[in-house]
Coordinates of C-alpha atoms in Angstrom, one line a residue:
Chain Q
M1 CA -28.1 -32.0 -24.9
N2 CA -30.5 -29.4 -23.7
A3 CA -28.0 -25.9 -24.2
R4 CA -29.6 -24.4 -21.3
L5 CA -29.1 -27.4 -18.9
T6 CA -25.4 -27.6 -19.8
P7 CA -24.1 -24.9 -17.5
W8 CA -26.1 -26.2 -14.4
L9 CA -24.7 -29.3 -15.1
F10 CA -21.1 -28.5 -14.5
L11 CA -22.7 -26.3 -11.4
M12 CA -23.8 -29.6 -10.1
P13 CA -21.1 -30.7 -8.1
A14 CA -19.9 -27.2 -6.8
I15 CA -23.8 -26.7 -5.8
V16 CA -24.4 -30.3 -4.2
I17 CA -20.7 -29.6 -2.0
Y18 CA -22.0 -26.1 -1.3
G19 CA -26.0 -27.0 -0.2
I20 CA -24.6 -29.7 2.2
F21 CA -21.5 -28.4 3.9
G22 CA -22.7 -24.3 3.6
A23 CA -26.3 -23.4 2.5
Y24 CA -27.8 -26.5 4.9
P25 CA -26.2 -25.8 8.1
I26 CA -26.5 -22.0 7.7
F27 CA -30.0 -23.0 7.7
Q28 CA -30.4 -25.6 10.3
T29 CA -28.2 -23.3 13.1
F30 CA -30.7 -20.6 11.7
A31 CA -33.4 -23.0 12.6
I32 CA -31.8 -24.2 15.7
S33 CA -31.7 -20.1 17.5
L34 CA -34.9 -19.9 17.0
T35 CA -36.0 -23.0 19.3
D36 CA -34.8 -23.9 23.4
Q37 CA -32.5 -27.2 22.1
V38 CA -30.6 -28.7 25.6
G39 CA -28.2 -30.6 24.2
V40 CA -28.6 -33.0 20.6
A41 CA -30.8 -35.4 22.8
A42 CA -33.8 -33.9 21.5
P43 CA -35.1 -31.1 19.4
G44 CA -36.3 -27.9 21.4
K45 CA -39.3 -26.3 21.5
F46 CA -40.4 -23.2 18.9
V47 CA -39.2 -19.9 20.9
G48 CA -39.5 -17.3 18.3
L49 CA -36.7 -14.5 18.6
Q50 CA -36.6 -15.0 22.9
N51 CA -33.0 -16.0 22.5
Y52 CA -31.8 -13.0 20.5
A53 CA -34.2 -10.6 23.1
A54 CA -31.9 -12.6 25.9
L55 CA -28.9 -11.9 23.8
L56 CA -29.1 -8.1 24.1
H57 CA -29.3 -8.3 28.3
D58 CA -26.7 -10.8 28.1
D59 CA -23.6 -9.1 29.9
Y60 CA -21.5 -11.8 28.5
F61 CA -22.3 -11.6 25.7
L62 CA -22.0 -7.5 25.5
N63 CA -18.7 -7.9 26.9
S64 CA -17.5 -10.5 24.5
L65 CA -19.1 -8.3 21.2
K66 CA -16.9 -5.1 22.7
H67 CA -13.5 -7.6 22.4
T68 CA -14.6 -8.6 19.1
G69 CA -15.2 -5.5 17.7
I70 CA -11.6 -4.5 19.2
W71 CA -10.5 -7.8 17.4
V72 CA -11.7 -6.4 13.7
I73 CA -10.1 -2.5 14.3
A74 CA -6.9 -4.5 15.2
F75 CA -6.9 -6.9 12.5
L76 CA -7.6 -4.1 9.8
L77 CA -5.2 -2.1 10.2
V78 CA -2.0 -3.8 11.8
P79 CA -1.4 -7.2 10.0
N80 CA -2.4 -5.3 6.6
T81 CA -0.2 -2.3 6.8
L82 CA 2.6 -4.4 8.2
A83 CA 2.4 -7.1 5.2
I84 CA 2.1 -4.4 2.6
S85 CA 5.8 -3.0 4.3
I86 CA 7.4 -6.7 4.5
A87 CA 5.7 -7.3 0.7
L88 CA 7.2 -4.2 -0.2
L89 CA 10.9 -5.2 1.6
V90 CA 11.4 -8.8 0.1
K91 CA 10.2 -8.2 -3.1
Q92 CA 13.5 -5.9 -3.6
T93 CA 15.7 -8.8 -4.7
F94 CA 19.0 -8.9 -2.3
W95 CA 21.2 -11.8 -0.8
G96 CA 19.4 -14.0 1.2
A97 CA 15.8 -12.2 0.0
S98 CA 14.2 -16.0 -0.1
L99 CA 15.4 -17.1 3.1
I100 CA 13.9 -14.0 5.1
K101 CA 10.5 -14.6 2.5
T102 CA 10.5 -18.4 4.4
V103 CA 10.9 -16.8 7.7
F104 CA 7.8 -14.6 7.0
F105 CA 5.8 -17.0 5.7
L106 CA 6.3 -20.1 8.3
P107 CA 3.7 -18.8 10.4
L108 CA 1.3 -19.5 8.1
A109 CA 2.0 -23.6 8.5
L110 CA 0.7 -23.2 12.2
S111 CA -3.0 -23.2 12.5
F112 CA -4.7 -21.0 15.0
A113 CA -4.7 -23.4 17.8
I114 CA -1.0 -24.2 17.9
V115 CA 0.0 -20.6 17.3
G116 CA -2.1 -19.7 20.6
V117 CA 0.0 -22.7 22.3
I118 CA 3.0 -21.2 21.2
W119 CA 2.0 -17.8 22.1
G120 CA 0.9 -18.7 25.5
W121 CA 4.5 -19.9 26.4
I122 CA 5.7 -16.7 24.9
Y123 CA 3.7 -14.8 27.4
E124 CA 4.9 -16.8 30.3
P125 CA 5.2 -14.3 33.2
D126 CA 9.3 -14.2 34.1
V127 CA 10.1 -17.0 32.5
G128 CA 8.8 -16.8 29.1
L129 CA 10.7 -15.8 25.6
L130 CA 8.9 -12.1 25.7
D131 CA 9.9 -11.0 29.6
Q132 CA 13.1 -12.9 29.2
L133 CA 14.2 -10.8 25.9
L134 CA 13.0 -7.4 27.3
I135 CA 14.8 -8.2 31.2
G136 CA 18.2 -9.0 28.5
L137 CA 17.7 -5.6 26.9
G138 CA 17.3 -3.9 30.2
L139 CA 13.5 -2.9 29.6
D140 CA 12.4 -4.4 32.6
G141 CA 10.1 -1.6 32.7
L142 CA 8.0 -2.3 30.1
I143 CA 6.8 -5.7 31.6
V144 CA 3.0 -6.0 32.6
E145 CA 1.3 -9.0 32.9
W146 CA 0.7 -10.0 29.3
L147 CA -1.8 -12.4 29.9
G148 CA -3.7 -10.9 33.1
P149 CA -7.2 -8.5 32.7
D150 CA -6.0 -5.4 31.0
A151 CA -3.5 -6.7 28.6
A152 CA -4.9 -10.4 27.5
N153 CA -7.5 -9.5 24.6
Y154 CA -4.5 -7.2 23.0
S155 CA -1.9 -10.1 23.6
V156 CA -4.1 -12.7 21.8
I157 CA -4.9 -10.1 19.1
A158 CA -0.6 -9.8 18.5
A159 CA -0.5 -13.4 18.6
A160 CA -3.1 -14.2 16.0
A161 CA -2.0 -10.8 14.2
W162 CA 1.8 -12.5 13.9
R163 CA -0.3 -15.3 11.4
Q164 CA -2.6 -13.1 10.0
T165 CA 0.2 -10.6 8.7
A166 CA 2.4 -13.9 7.1
F167 CA -1.2 -14.4 5.0
A168 CA -1.4 -11.2 4.1
T169 CA 2.4 -10.7 2.8
V170 CA 1.7 -13.6 1.0
I171 CA -1.1 -12.0 -0.6
F172 CA 0.4 -8.7 -1.1
L173 CA 3.6 -9.9 -2.2
A174 CA 1.6 -11.8 -4.7
G175 CA 0.0 -8.4 -6.0
L176 CA 2.6 -6.6 -6.3
S177 CA 4.2 -8.8 -8.9
A178 CA 1.2 -8.4 -10.8
I179 CA 2.2 -4.6 -11.0
P180 CA 3.9 -4.1 -14.4
Q181 CA 7.6 -2.9 -13.7
E182 CA 6.4 -0.5 -16.9
L183 CA 3.9 1.4 -14.5
L184 CA 6.6 1.9 -12.1
E185 CA 8.9 3.2 -14.3
A186 CA 6.6 5.6 -16.8
A187 CA 5.4 6.9 -13.2
K188 CA 9.2 7.6 -12.4
V189 CA 9.7 9.3 -15.9
D190 CA 6.6 11.1 -14.9
G191 CA 8.2 12.8 -12.1
G192 CA 7.0 10.4 -9.3
T193 CA 8.8 10.3 -5.8
R194 CA 9.0 7.0 -4.0
R195 CA 5.8 8.4 -1.6
Q196 CA 4.0 9.5 -4.7
I197 CA 4.4 6.4 -7.1
F198 CA 3.6 3.9 -3.8
F199 CA 0.3 5.9 -2.5
R200 CA -0.9 7.2 -6.5
I201 CA 0.3 3.8 -8.4
T202 CA 1.2 0.8 -6.5
L203 CA -1.7 1.1 -3.3
P204 CA -4.5 1.8 -6.0
L205 CA -3.6 -1.3 -7.9
L206 CA -3.2 -3.5 -5.3
K207 CA -7.2 -3.8 -4.9
P208 CA -7.5 -7.2 -5.8
A209 CA -5.0 -8.4 -3.2
S210 CA -6.4 -6.1 -0.4
T211 CA -9.7 -7.4 -1.4
I212 CA -8.5 -10.6 -0.4
A213 CA -6.2 -9.5 2.5
V214 CA -9.1 -7.4 3.8
S215 CA -11.8 -9.7 3.6
S216 CA -9.8 -12.9 5.2
A217 CA -8.8 -10.0 8.4
L218 CA -12.8 -9.2 8.2
I219 CA -13.8 -13.0 8.7
Q220 CA -10.7 -14.2 11.2
A221 CA -11.7 -11.3 13.3
L222 CA -15.2 -11.9 13.6
L223 CA -14.6 -15.8 14.1
A224 CA -11.7 -15.9 15.9
T225 CA -12.3 -18.7 18.4
E226 CA -9.3 -21.4 18.8
I227 CA -6.6 -19.2 19.9
V228 CA -8.2 -18.0 22.2
L229 CA -9.3 -21.5 23.6
T230 CA -5.4 -22.5 23.2
M231 CA -4.1 -19.4 24.8
T232 CA -6.5 -17.5 27.9
E233 CA -10.2 -19.7 27.4
G234 CA -11.3 -16.6 27.5
G235 CA -10.2 -15.3 30.5
P236 CA -8.7 -13.9 32.9
F237 CA -12.3 -12.8 33.6
G238 CA -13.8 -12.8 30.7
S239 CA -10.8 -10.0 29.3
S240 CA -10.2 -11.7 26.5
E241 CA -13.6 -13.7 25.6
V242 CA -15.1 -12.9 22.0
V243 CA -18.3 -13.8 20.0
G244 CA -16.8 -17.0 18.7
Y245 CA -15.4 -18.3 22.1
R246 CA -19.3 -17.1 24.2
M247 CA -20.6 -19.3 20.7
Y248 CA -18.4 -22.0 21.7
M249 CA -19.0 -22.1 26.1
E250 CA -22.6 -21.8 25.4
T251 CA -23.3 -24.4 22.9
F252 CA -20.4 -27.3 24.0
W253 CA -20.1 -25.9 27.7
N254 CA -23.4 -24.9 28.7
Y255 CA -25.5 -27.2 26.4
K256 CA -27.7 -24.6 25.3
F257 CA -27.5 -25.8 21.4
G258 CA -30.6 -23.0 20.6
Y259 CA -28.6 -19.8 22.6
G260 CA -25.4 -20.8 21.1
A261 CA -27.1 -21.1 17.4
S262 CA -28.3 -17.3 17.6
I263 CA -24.5 -16.0 18.5
G264 CA -23.6 -18.0 15.5
V265 CA -26.3 -16.2 13.5
I266 CA -25.4 -13.1 14.5
V267 CA -22.1 -13.9 13.8
T268 CA -23.0 -15.1 10.6
L269 CA -25.1 -11.7 9.3
M270 CA -22.4 -9.4 11.1
T271 CA -19.2 -11.4 9.1
A272 CA -22.0 -11.2 5.7
A273 CA -22.5 -7.2 6.3
F274 CA -18.9 -6.5 6.8
V275 CA -17.8 -8.7 3.5
V276 CA -20.0 -8.9 1.0
P277 CA -20.5 -5.3 0.5
Y278 CA -16.8 -4.5 -0.1
V279 CA -16.0 -7.6 -1.9
R280 CA -18.6 -6.4 -4.0
R281 CA -16.9 -2.7 -4.5
M282 CA -13.7 -3.9 -4.9
A283 CA -15.3 -6.4 -7.5
K284 CA -15.9 -3.6 -9.5
A285 CA -13.1 -1.3 -9.4
Q286 CA -10.9 -4.6 -10.2
E287 CA -13.3 -4.9 -13.4
R288 CA -12.2 -1.8 -13.8
D289 CA -8.8 -1.7 -13.7
W290 CA -7.8 -5.3 -14.7
S291 CA -9.1 -5.8 -18.0
Chain S
M1 CA 14.6 21.2 -26.9
A2 CA 17.7 20.2 -26.5
H3 CA 20.7 17.8 -28.2
V4 CA 22.1 14.6 -26.5
T5 CA 25.6 13.6 -26.2
I6 CA 26.4 9.7 -25.4
N7 CA 30.4 9.5 -24.3
Q8 CA 32.1 6.2 -24.4
V9 CA 29.3 4.9 -22.2
I10 CA 29.4 1.5 -20.9
K11 CA 27.0 -1.1 -19.0
N12 CA 28.0 -3.7 -17.5
Y13 CA 25.2 -6.6 -16.0
G14 CA 27.8 -8.7 -13.4
A15 CA 30.3 -9.8 -15.7
V16 CA 28.5 -9.7 -18.7
Q17 CA 29.6 -6.2 -21.0
A18 CA 26.1 -5.5 -22.4
I19 CA 26.9 -2.0 -24.0
K20 CA 30.8 -2.0 -25.0
G21 CA 31.8 1.8 -24.9
I22 CA 29.7 3.9 -27.4
D23 CA 29.5 7.3 -28.9
V24 CA 26.3 8.9 -30.5
E25 CA 25.8 12.6 -31.1
I26 CA 22.0 13.3 -31.6
E27 CA 21.8 17.0 -32.4
D28 CA 18.9 19.3 -31.6
G29 CA 15.6 18.4 -33.0
E30 CA 17.0 15.2 -34.5
F31 CA 14.7 12.2 -35.3
V32 CA 17.3 9.1 -34.7
A33 CA 16.5 5.2 -34.1
L34 CA 18.7 3.0 -32.7
V35 CA 18.3 0.1 -34.5
G36 CA 19.4 -4.2 -34.1
P37 CA 18.9 -6.9 -33.5
S38 CA 17.4 -8.6 -29.9
G39 CA 20.0 -8.0 -27.3
C40 CA 22.1 -5.7 -29.4
G41 CA 22.0 -3.0 -26.4
K42 CA 19.4 -0.9 -27.8
T43 CA 16.5 -0.8 -25.4
T44 CA 19.6 -0.9 -22.5
L45 CA 21.2 2.6 -24.4
L46 CA 17.4 3.7 -24.3
R47 CA 17.1 3.6 -20.5
M48 CA 20.4 4.7 -19.6
I49 CA 19.1 7.7 -21.5
A50 CA 15.8 8.0 -19.6
G51 CA 17.5 7.4 -15.9
L52 CA 15.7 3.7 -15.6
E53 CA 19.3 2.2 -16.1
D54 CA 22.4 3.1 -14.2
I55 CA 25.9 3.9 -16.6
S56 CA 28.3 1.9 -15.8
G57 CA 30.9 4.1 -17.4
G58 CA 31.2 7.3 -19.6
T59 CA 28.7 10.1 -19.8
I60 CA 25.6 10.9 -21.1
S61 CA 24.6 14.2 -21.6
I62 CA 21.3 16.4 -22.0
G63 CA 21.7 19.7 -23.5
G64 CA 25.2 20.3 -22.1
K65 CA 24.3 18.6 -18.6
V66 CA 25.6 15.4 -17.6
V67 CA 22.7 13.4 -16.5
N68 CA 24.5 10.2 -14.9
G69 CA 23.7 10.8 -11.4
L70 CA 20.1 12.5 -12.1
Q71 CA 17.0 10.6 -11.5
P72 CA 14.7 10.3 -14.8
K73 CA 12.2 13.2 -13.6
A74 CA 15.6 15.6 -13.5
R75 CA 16.1 15.0 -17.2
D76 CA 13.3 16.6 -19.0
I77 CA 12.4 13.5 -20.8
A78 CA 9.5 11.7 -21.7
M79 CA 9.1 8.3 -22.3
V80 CA 6.4 5.9 -24.7
F81 CA 7.0 2.4 -23.5
Q82 CA 6.9 -0.8 -25.5
N83 CA 3.4 -1.7 -23.7
Y84 CA 2.1 1.5 -23.5
A85 CA 2.3 1.4 -19.8
L86 CA -1.0 3.6 -19.1
Y87 CA -2.3 3.4 -15.7
P88 CA -5.4 1.3 -15.8
H89 CA -6.8 2.9 -13.0
M90 CA -6.9 6.1 -14.8
K91 CA -9.1 8.2 -17.3
V92 CA -6.7 8.9 -20.3
A93 CA -7.0 12.7 -18.9
D94 CA -5.6 11.9 -15.5
N95 CA -3.3 9.9 -17.6
M96 CA -1.9 12.4 -19.7
S97 CA -1.7 14.9 -17.1
F98 CA -0.2 12.8 -14.0
S99 CA 3.4 14.2 -14.3
M100 CA 2.2 18.1 -13.8
Q101 CA -0.4 16.8 -11.2
L102 CA 2.8 15.6 -9.3
A103 CA 4.4 18.5 -10.3
G104 CA 1.7 20.7 -8.6
A105 CA 0.5 22.2 -11.9
S106 CA -2.8 24.3 -11.7
K107 CA -6.3 22.7 -12.6
N108 CA -6.5 25.4 -15.6
E109 CA -3.3 24.8 -17.0
I110 CA -3.6 21.3 -16.9
K111 CA -6.8 21.3 -19.0
T112 CA -5.5 23.6 -21.3
K113 CA -2.4 21.2 -22.0
V114 CA -4.4 18.3 -22.2
E115 CA -6.5 19.6 -24.3
D116 CA -4.3 20.4 -26.4
A117 CA -2.3 17.1 -26.6
A118 CA -5.7 15.2 -27.0
R119 CA -6.1 18.2 -30.4
I120 CA -3.2 17.5 -31.9
L121 CA -3.8 13.2 -31.2
N122 CA -7.3 12.9 -32.2
L123 CA -8.1 12.0 -28.4
E124 CA -10.7 14.5 -27.7
P125 CA -13.7 12.3 -27.8
Y126 CA -11.6 9.9 -25.1
L127 CA -10.2 11.8 -22.5
E128 CA -13.2 10.5 -19.7
R129 CA -12.6 6.7 -21.1
F130 CA -10.6 4.4 -19.4
P131 CA -7.4 2.9 -21.2
R132 CA -9.2 -0.7 -21.0
E133 CA -11.6 1.3 -23.1
L134 CA -9.4 1.7 -26.0
S135 CA -8.0 0.1 -28.9
G136 CA -4.1 -0.5 -29.1
G137 CA -3.9 2.0 -32.0
Q138 CA -5.9 4.5 -29.2
R139 CA -3.4 3.5 -26.1
Q140 CA -0.4 3.8 -28.4
R141 CA -1.7 7.9 -28.9
V142 CA -2.7 8.2 -25.0
A143 CA 0.5 7.4 -24.3
M144 CA 2.4 9.9 -26.7
G145 CA 0.0 12.4 -25.4
R146 CA 1.6 11.5 -21.9
A147 CA 4.8 12.6 -23.4
I148 CA 3.6 15.7 -25.0
V149 CA 2.0 17.2 -22.4
R150 CA 4.8 17.4 -20.6
N151 CA 6.7 19.5 -23.3
P152 CA 10.1 17.4 -22.8
K153 CA 13.6 18.0 -24.2
V154 CA 13.5 14.9 -25.4
F155 CA 11.1 12.1 -26.7
L156 CA 12.5 8.1 -25.8
F157 CA 10.6 5.6 -27.3
D158 CA 11.1 2.2 -26.5
E159 CA 9.7 -0.1 -29.9
P160 CA 6.3 1.9 -29.0
L161 CA 5.0 -0.1 -32.5
S162 CA 5.4 -3.3 -31.8
N163 CA 2.1 -4.2 -30.3
L164 CA 0.1 -2.8 -33.6
D165 CA -1.1 -4.7 -36.2
A166 CA 0.7 -4.4 -39.5
K167 CA -1.6 -2.4 -40.8
L168 CA -1.9 0.3 -37.9
R169 CA 1.6 0.1 -37.5
V170 CA 2.2 2.0 -41.0
S171 CA -0.5 4.7 -40.3
M172 CA 1.0 5.3 -37.0
R173 CA 4.9 5.3 -37.8
A174 CA 3.7 8.3 -40.4
E175 CA 1.6 9.8 -37.5
I176 CA 4.9 9.9 -35.1
K177 CA 7.4 11.0 -38.3
S178 CA 4.8 14.3 -38.7
L179 CA 4.2 14.7 -35.2
H180 CA 8.1 14.8 -34.6
Q181 CA 8.2 17.3 -37.7
R182 CA 5.7 19.6 -36.2
L183 CA 6.9 20.1 -32.6
G184 CA 10.2 19.6 -33.6
T185 CA 11.9 17.7 -30.3
T186 CA 14.8 16.0 -30.2
A187 CA 13.5 12.0 -30.2
V188 CA 15.4 8.6 -29.8
Y189 CA 13.6 6.0 -31.2
V190 CA 14.5 2.1 -30.6
T191 CA 12.9 -0.3 -32.7
H192 CA 14.1 -3.8 -34.2
D193 CA 12.7 -2.7 -37.6
Q194 CA 15.2 -1.9 -40.0
I195 CA 11.5 -0.9 -42.3
E196 CA 10.5 1.6 -39.2
A197 CA 14.1 3.0 -38.7
M198 CA 14.4 3.5 -42.7
T199 CA 11.2 5.6 -43.1
M200 CA 11.3 7.7 -39.8
A201 CA 14.7 8.4 -38.8
D202 CA 17.0 11.6 -39.9
K203 CA 19.7 9.0 -38.8
I204 CA 20.0 6.1 -37.7
V205 CA 22.4 4.1 -35.2
V206 CA 22.9 0.2 -36.1
M207 CA 23.8 -1.7 -33.3
S208 CA 24.5 -5.3 -32.6
A209 CA 27.0 -7.5 -29.5
G210 CA 26.8 -4.0 -27.4
R211 CA 28.6 -2.0 -29.9
I212 CA 27.7 0.6 -33.0
E213 CA 27.7 -0.7 -36.0
Q214 CA 27.2 2.5 -38.3
V215 CA 25.7 5.9 -37.7
G216 CA 24.4 7.3 -40.6
T217 CA 21.0 8.7 -42.8
P218 CA 18.7 5.8 -43.6
L219 CA 20.4 6.0 -47.6
E220 CA 24.4 6.3 -46.4
L221 CA 23.5 2.9 -44.5
Y222 CA 21.6 1.4 -47.3
D223 CA 24.5 3.3 -50.1
E224 CA 27.6 2.3 -48.5
P225 CA 27.0 0.2 -45.7
A226 CA 30.0 0.5 -43.4
N227 CA 30.6 -4.1 -42.9
L228 CA 28.5 -7.1 -43.7
F229 CA 26.5 -6.6 -40.4
V230 CA 25.0 -3.4 -41.6
A231 CA 24.4 -4.8 -45.4
A232 CA 22.8 -7.8 -44.2
F233 CA 20.9 -5.5 -41.6
I234 CA 19.4 -2.9 -43.8
G235 CA 17.0 -3.1 -46.9
S236 CA 14.5 -5.7 -47.1
P237 CA 14.9 -8.5 -48.4
S238 CA 18.6 -8.7 -47.3
M239 CA 21.7 -8.3 -49.5
N240 CA 23.0 -11.0 -51.2
L241 CA 26.6 -11.6 -50.4
L242 CA 28.2 -14.1 -52.2
S243 CA 32.1 -15.5 -51.9
A244 CA 34.4 -14.3 -54.6
E245 CA 37.6 -13.3 -55.8
I246 CA 39.4 -10.3 -57.9
C247 CA 40.5 -11.1 -61.3
D248 CA 41.5 -9.1 -64.1
G249 CA 38.8 -6.4 -65.0
G250 CA 36.1 -8.0 -62.2
V251 CA 35.2 -10.6 -60.0
R252 CA 34.9 -14.5 -60.2
F253 CA 32.7 -16.2 -58.1
V254 CA 33.1 -20.0 -57.1
D255 CA 31.1 -21.4 -59.7
G256 CA 33.7 -19.6 -62.4
T257 CA 31.5 -17.0 -63.4
V258 CA 33.7 -13.8 -63.9
L259 CA 31.6 -10.6 -63.3
Q260 CA 33.0 -7.8 -65.5
L261 CA 33.1 -4.8 -63.1
S262 CA 34.5 -0.8 -63.1
G263 CA 36.3 -0.1 -59.9
T264 CA 38.4 -3.4 -58.8
E265 CA 41.5 -2.1 -60.2
V266 CA 42.7 -0.9 -57.6
F267 CA 42.7 -4.4 -55.7
N268 CA 44.8 -7.1 -56.0
T269 CA 43.9 -10.0 -58.3
D270 CA 43.3 -13.4 -56.3
R271 CA 42.1 -11.6 -53.5
R272 CA 39.2 -13.0 -51.6
V273 CA 36.2 -11.0 -51.3
I274 CA 32.3 -11.4 -50.1
A275 CA 30.3 -9.5 -53.5
G276 CA 27.7 -8.0 -52.0
I277 CA 24.5 -7.3 -54.2
R278 CA 21.1 -5.8 -53.5
P279 CA 18.3 -8.3 -54.9
D280 CA 16.8 -5.5 -56.9
A281 CA 20.2 -4.7 -58.4
F282 CA 19.9 -8.3 -60.8
E283 CA 18.4 -8.7 -64.5
L284 CA 17.8 -10.9 -66.3
A285 CA 20.8 -12.0 -69.0
E286 CA 21.4 -14.7 -71.6
Q287 CA 24.7 -15.3 -69.6
G288 CA 25.7 -14.9 -66.1
L289 CA 25.2 -16.0 -62.8
T290 CA 23.8 -19.1 -62.6
V291 CA 20.1 -19.2 -60.5
Q292 CA 18.7 -22.5 -59.5
V293 CA 15.1 -21.6 -58.7
E294 CA 13.4 -22.7 -55.6
V295 CA 10.3 -21.1 -55.4
T296 CA 8.8 -17.7 -57.2
E297 CA 6.9 -15.6 -55.6
P298 CA 4.7 -13.3 -57.8
T299 CA 3.7 -9.6 -55.8
G300 CA 2.1 -8.2 -58.9
A301 CA 4.8 -5.1 -59.4
E302 CA 7.6 -7.4 -59.0
T303 CA 8.5 -11.1 -58.7
Q304 CA 10.8 -12.4 -55.6
V305 CA 12.6 -15.5 -56.4
V306 CA 14.1 -17.3 -54.2
G307 CA 16.9 -20.1 -55.1
Q308 CA 21.1 -20.7 -55.0
I309 CA 24.1 -19.9 -56.3
G310 CA 26.3 -22.4 -56.4
D311 CA 25.6 -22.9 -52.2
T312 CA 25.1 -19.8 -51.3
P313 CA 21.1 -18.8 -50.8
V314 CA 20.1 -15.8 -53.0
T315 CA 17.2 -13.4 -53.4
C316 CA 16.4 -11.7 -56.6
L317 CA 13.4 -9.1 -57.6
M318 CA 12.6 -9.1 -60.9
R319 CA 10.3 -6.7 -62.6
E320 CA 9.3 -9.4 -65.3
R321 CA 6.9 -11.7 -64.5
I322 CA 8.8 -15.2 -64.5
S323 CA 7.0 -18.3 -63.3
G324 CA 9.8 -20.4 -62.7
R325 CA 9.5 -23.6 -60.9
Y326 CA 11.5 -26.1 -58.5
G327 CA 15.1 -26.7 -60.2
D328 CA 14.9 -24.5 -63.1
V329 CA 17.9 -22.4 -64.3
L330 CA 17.9 -18.7 -64.6
H331 CA 20.7 -16.3 -65.5
V332 CA 21.0 -13.1 -64.1
L333 CA 23.3 -10.1 -64.0
P334 CA 24.0 -6.9 -61.5
Q335 CA 23.3 -3.8 -63.0
G336 CA 23.7 -1.6 -59.5
P337 CA 26.5 -1.5 -57.4
V338 CA 28.6 -4.6 -56.0
H339 CA 29.6 -3.5 -52.6
L340 CA 33.0 -5.4 -51.9
F341 CA 34.0 -6.8 -48.2
D342 CA 36.8 -8.4 -46.9
P343 CA 35.9 -11.7 -45.4
D344 CA 38.5 -11.4 -42.6
T345 CA 37.1 -8.2 -41.0
G346 CA 33.9 -8.4 -42.5
L347 CA 34.7 -4.2 -43.5
R348 CA 33.2 -2.8 -47.0
I349 CA 36.8 -2.1 -49.1
G350 CA 34.6 -0.8 -51.5
T351 CA 32.0 -0.5 -54.7
A352 CA 32.4 -1.5 -58.2
R353 CA 29.4 -1.5 -60.8
A354 CA 28.8 -3.9 -63.5
V355 CA 30.5 -3.0 -66.9
L356 CA 27.4 -3.2 -69.2
K357 CA 27.7 -5.2 -72.1
N358 CA 26.0 -4.8 -75.4

């Protein structure tokens, strides 16, 4: 067989699947975003970049963009920091460590939509778990209207972060166990304090794990939709709307397929702009450290 | 530089006692090898000296100061690990100076020390490289450089050559030995390779199952093994161990052959013993022990004969070029010392010499 064709032949199944389910929809979304298509009955007519121009003046969209920005910042910081701490903690072998691990991993078994439903109950005013807990602890003063206009976006983020933390913990635990014990011992003999060893040996060597955890956090934050749908439906008064939710509403609620597709393209571009350079840089560092 | 005193040291892992009360005295500037088979506790002992394992009982002192409760960094030791343990994200120079960076040394001081160590180890061209860009031998040298830069009281080596190929191992062996002679720092070296221990160490500690079998210079262990374990462990190929009993003027082997020996007079006749004879002590003879040949392995300078005396497997190293085949019979007599061991306790009870018959 032709030696130059062989690799392509092996890649064929992946290319076909990616083509049908990846490349084609992206291309199609971009094509639709340049039309004024309404619903699915008939293709719309070509309107150039009009949809994108309209987005710049769409207060609903700009509002959701601001909320998504908060999602990105919170998602980068909170779940990853928590996950590293938890991973360091449960990596120690102590009695009950595997039970604790299971508890931390459990949220992963739930989809974001289900997480939204559960946390919706937790945030329920007065009778919800959170309020009951605070009342029980005598901390009534801390109670706010969790899903009210001021707190809703943050409350939704907290619920989503709960699941994201579980994911990142799994990743960081795997990353920690890939660091040879000898390296940490060498650093100990070299005179490192626990803090120095963490920041100068452990953390740099967690790069492969952080690449996955950070890019996953970015993607999940930018695409967040279903948890918003099941928890708040973007409300109250749009206070928890995010771009994914806007895209869904414009497309499947208002049937403005062309307009919704333009939001989809923006989300795709934002994701690519954040994630691609990051993954590239980390892949380079990884190649240096782990071969 | 410092002397290291290990006093009645015990290590327990749960109910298992890995080290059962060990005493070793390591003099200032001495190169001591801890040697023994896998699981004998030699690495555990080294890690206890380093402070990477807790000490369950007894004391370890470095330079006269008990270090039991001290962290590794407070013990003023440097360790070379089996897999080098180089930091993969740091260049060679940073790997070597990491301890100084942590201690807050000045840039100039770090530069001078790293350059000195690099010169000693011929690492100057590689200072700006990452560990992955180095060969196994170079990585090993960086690991030693990291130890040298710290100028510690004691060097600890944990089987540092076991990942290198045979040829490189021999040259690194010589390099470590000459390095030790130049620096004069006390060194404790763990290995399972008795040749490494013999060639490098001033003093060898032979360990087995958490106990010390014998402590001595390489030649003391070779010439006067304290017991069967040391006799079989030190020397390559291993000493041949043959059942025999004392008789008038020598020993009688199981097959009835009598060997005239001087030095057996002190023992009662009929006492059962195990006679230990080094492979190179044998010489061909008209009469003597009957070796049934299994294979002969010529190496040029000598021939190694593998066979059996009675039911006991034996190895003989002959200077003659012998071309024996399976089933051939040779007669051999020991010309060197014959070590006599008590079969019950395993202890050496004496060393006799063959009486030459002409």
